[in-house]
C-alpha cells in the first residue's frame, strides 16, 4: 500500500500499462470501475471518461 505522511497532499502517477485488468465491475456516466492487478496486488481501478468523450456524448443528445 502506498502511504504518505499525514497532512501532505501528494499525487503519484502510475503508467496505465502497469495495470492488468481482470474484469469490469461497473460503468457509469463518468467512467468505469475495474478489478485489476498492479504489482501482484488486486486493486480497484477507476478510469474517468475524458472531457472530449463527454462533449461527444452531450452532442449526441
GROMACS .gro file of N, CA and C in nm:
model
  183
    1UNK      N    1   0.084  -0.116   0.000
    1UNK     CA    2   0.000   0.000   0.000
    1UNK      C    3   0.089   0.124   0.000
    2UNK      N    4   0.051   0.224  -0.079
    2UNK     CA    5   0.124   0.349  -0.079
    2UNK      C    6   0.076   0.434   0.036
    3UNK      N    7   0.167   0.484   0.117
    3UNK     CA    8   0.129   0.569   0.228
    3UNK      C    9   0.213   0.695   0.224
    4UNK      N   10   0.150   0.806   0.258
    4UNK     CA   11   0.218   0.934   0.263
    4UNK      C   12   0.203   0.993   0.402
    5UNK      N   13   0.297   1.075   0.445
    5UNK     CA   14   0.283   1.139   0.576
    5UNK      C   15   0.153   1.219   0.584
    6UNK      N   16   0.090   1.217   0.700
    6UNK     CA   17  -0.035   1.291   0.719
    6UNK      C   18  -0.010   1.439   0.696
    7UNK      N   19  -0.110   1.504   0.636
    7UNK     CA   20  -0.101   1.648   0.615
    7UNK      C   21  -0.034   1.687   0.485
    8UNK      N   22   0.024   1.592   0.415
    8UNK     CA   23   0.087   1.623   0.288
    8UNK      C   24   0.001   1.570   0.175
    9UNK      N   25  -0.030   1.656   0.081
    9UNK     CA   26  -0.110   1.617  -0.035
    9UNK      C   27  -0.015   1.583  -0.148
   10UNK      N   28  -0.004   1.457  -0.182
   10UNK     CA   29   0.087   1.415  -0.288
   10UNK      C   30   0.013   1.328  -0.388
   11UNK      N   31   0.055   1.336  -0.512
   11UNK     CA   32   0.000   1.251  -0.616
   11UNK      C   33   0.111   1.165  -0.674
   12UNK      N   34   0.076   1.045  -0.713
   12UNK     CA   35   0.171   0.957  -0.779
   12UNK      C   36   0.106   0.911  -0.909
   13UNK      N   37   0.173   0.937  -1.019
   13UNK     CA   38   0.122   0.893  -1.148
   13UNK      C   39   0.178   0.754  -1.178
   14UNK      N   40   0.088   0.664  -1.213
   14UNK     CA   41   0.127   0.527  -1.244
   14UNK      C   42   0.091   0.501  -1.389
   15UNK      N   43   0.185   0.450  -1.465
   15UNK     CA   44   0.161   0.419  -1.605
   15UNK      C   45   0.050   0.316  -1.617
   16UNK      N   46  -0.047   0.344  -1.703
   16UNK     CA   47  -0.163   0.257  -1.718
   16UNK      C   48  -0.122   0.114  -1.756
   17UNK      N   49  -0.011   0.100  -1.826
   17UNK     CA   50   0.033  -0.033  -1.870
   17UNK      C   51   0.075  -0.122  -1.753
   18UNK      N   52   0.093  -0.065  -1.634
   18UNK     CA   53   0.129  -0.145  -1.516
   18UNK      C   54   0.009  -0.221  -1.459
   19UNK      N   55  -0.112  -0.183  -1.501
   19UNK     CA   56  -0.234  -0.249  -1.452
   19UNK      C   57  -0.275  -0.360  -1.548
   20UNK      N   58  -0.318  -0.471  -1.493
   20UNK     CA   59  -0.369  -0.582  -1.573
   20UNK      C   60  -0.515  -0.600  -1.535
   21UNK      N   61  -0.604  -0.552  -1.622
   21UNK     CA   62  -0.747  -0.553  -1.592
   21UNK      C   63  -0.801  -0.695  -1.598
   22UNK      N   64  -0.871  -0.734  -1.491
   22UNK     CA   65  -0.930  -0.867  -1.480
   22UNK      C   66  -1.074  -0.867  -1.529
   23UNK      N   67  -1.152  -0.768  -1.484
   23UNK     CA   68  -1.292  -0.759  -1.525
   23UNK      C   69  -1.347  -0.621  -1.495
   24UNK      N   70  -1.446  -0.580  -1.572
   24UNK     CA   71  -1.516  -0.455  -1.547
   24UNK      C   72  -1.621  -0.482  -1.440
   25UNK      N   73  -1.620  -0.404  -1.333
   25UNK     CA   74  -1.714  -0.423  -1.224
   25UNK      C   75  -1.839  -0.337  -1.241
   26UNK      N   76  -1.822  -0.215  -1.291
   26UNK     CA   77  -1.935  -0.125  -1.309
   26UNK      C   78  -1.895  -0.014  -1.405
   27UNK      N   79  -1.995   0.044  -1.469
   27UNK     CA   80  -1.970   0.154  -1.561
   27UNK      C   81  -2.082   0.255  -1.548
   28UNK      N   82  -2.047   0.383  -1.550
   28UNK     CA   83  -2.147   0.488  -1.537
   28UNK      C   84  -2.118   0.602  -1.631
   29UNK      N   85  -2.188   0.711  -1.610
   29UNK     CA   86  -2.177   0.827  -1.698
   29UNK      C   87  -2.038   0.889  -1.697
   30UNK      N   88  -1.966   0.876  -1.586
   30UNK     CA   89  -1.837   0.944  -1.575
   30UNK      C   90  -1.716   0.852  -1.589
   31UNK      N   91  -1.737   0.722  -1.593
   31UNK     CA   92  -1.622   0.634  -1.606
   31UNK      C   93  -1.654   0.489  -1.578
   32UNK      N   94  -1.549   0.415  -1.548
   32UNK     CA   95  -1.559   0.270  -1.534
   32UNK      C   96  -1.474   0.224  -1.415
   33UNK      N   97  -1.528   0.128  -1.339
   33UNK     CA   98  -1.455   0.066  -1.228
   33UNK      C   99  -1.421  -0.076  -1.269
   34UNK      N  100  -1.294  -0.112  -1.258
   34UNK     CA  101  -1.249  -0.246  -1.296
   34UNK      C  102  -1.170  -0.310  -1.182
   35UNK      N  103  -1.174  -0.441  -1.178
   35UNK     CA  104  -1.085  -0.518  -1.091
   35UNK      C  105  -0.957  -0.537  -1.172
   36UNK      N  106  -0.843  -0.504  -1.111
   36UNK     CA  107  -0.716  -0.512  -1.182
   36UNK      C  108  -0.607  -0.563  -1.088
   37UNK      N  109  -0.495  -0.601  -1.147
   37UNK     CA  110  -0.377  -0.641  -1.070
   37UNK      C  111  -0.268  -0.539  -1.098
   38UNK      N  112  -0.206  -0.490  -0.991
   38UNK     CA  113  -0.094  -0.396  -1.000
   38UNK      C  114   0.013  -0.441  -0.903
   39UNK      N  115   0.128  -0.476  -0.956
   39UNK     CA  116   0.241  -0.522  -0.874
   39UNK      C  117   0.199  -0.636  -0.779
   40UNK      N  118   0.131  -0.734  -0.833
   40UNK     CA  119   0.085  -0.852  -0.760
   40UNK      C  120  -0.022  -0.825  -0.654
   41UNK      N  121  -0.079  -0.705  -0.653
   41UNK     CA  122  -0.190  -0.673  -0.563
   41UNK      C  123  -0.318  -0.656  -0.644
   42UNK      N  124  -0.429  -0.707  -0.591
   42UNK     CA  125  -0.559  -0.685  -0.655
   42UNK      C  126  -0.607  -0.547  -0.612
   43UNK      N  127  -0.645  -0.465  -0.711
   43UNK     CA  128  -0.688  -0.328  -0.684
   43UNK      C  129  -0.816  -0.297  -0.760
   44UNK      N  130  -0.885  -0.192  -0.717
   44UNK     CA  131  -0.997  -0.138  -0.792
   44UNK      C  132  -0.942  -0.020  -0.871
   45UNK      N  133  -0.967  -0.020  -1.000
   45UNK     CA  134  -0.914   0.084  -1.089
   45UNK      C  135  -1.031   0.165  -1.144
   46UNK      N  136  -1.029   0.294  -1.118
   46UNK     CA  137  -1.134   0.382  -1.169
   46UNK      C  138  -1.078   0.462  -1.285
   47UNK      N  139  -1.139   0.445  -1.401
   47UNK     CA  140  -1.098   0.518  -1.520
   47UNK      C  141  -1.207   0.619  -1.553
   48UNK      N  142  -1.169   0.746  -1.557
   48UNK     CA  143  -1.264   0.852  -1.587
   48UNK      C  144  -1.268   0.879  -1.736
   49UNK      N  145  -1.388   0.909  -1.785
   49UNK     CA  146  -1.401   0.947  -1.925
   49UNK      C  147  -1.342   1.086  -1.941
   50UNK      N  148  -1.282   1.111  -2.055
   50UNK     CA  149  -1.221   1.242  -2.080
   50UNK      C  150  -1.329   1.343  -2.115
   51UNK      N  151  -1.294   1.471  -2.104
   51UNK     CA  152  -1.387   1.577  -2.141
   51UNK      C  153  -1.426   1.566  -2.287
   52UNK      N  154  -1.334   1.523  -2.371
   52UNK     CA  155  -1.363   1.509  -2.514
   52UNK      C  156  -1.473   1.406  -2.535
   53UNK      N  157  -1.466   1.293  -2.466
   53UNK     CA  158  -1.570   1.191  -2.477
   53UNK      C  159  -1.702   1.245  -2.423
   54UNK      N  160  -1.696   1.321  -2.313
   54UNK     CA  161  -1.817   1.376  -2.253
   54UNK      C  162  -1.883   1.473  -2.350
   55UNK      N  163  -1.805   1.558  -2.417
   55UNK     CA  164  -1.862   1.652  -2.514
   55UNK      C  165  -1.927   1.576  -2.628
   56UNK      N  166  -1.866   1.467  -2.671
   56UNK     CA  167  -1.921   1.386  -2.779
   56UNK      C  168  -2.057   1.329  -2.737
   57UNK      N  169  -2.067   1.280  -2.614
   57UNK     CA  170  -2.193   1.225  -2.564
   57UNK      C  171  -2.299   1.334  -2.557
   58UNK      N  172  -2.262   1.453  -2.509
   58UNK     CA  173  -2.358   1.563  -2.499
   58UNK      C  174  -2.407   1.603  -2.637
   59UNK      N  175  -2.319   1.605  -2.736
   59UNK     CA  176  -2.358   1.644  -2.871
   59UNK      C  177  -2.452   1.544  -2.936
   60UNK      N  178  -2.450   1.420  -2.890
   60UNK     CA  179  -2.538   1.319  -2.948
   60UNK      C  180  -2.682   1.337  -2.904
   61UNK      N  181  -2.705   1.403  -2.792
   61UNK     CA  182  -2.840   1.416  -2.737
   61UNK      C  183  -2.910   1.539  -2.786
   0.00000   0.00000   0.00000
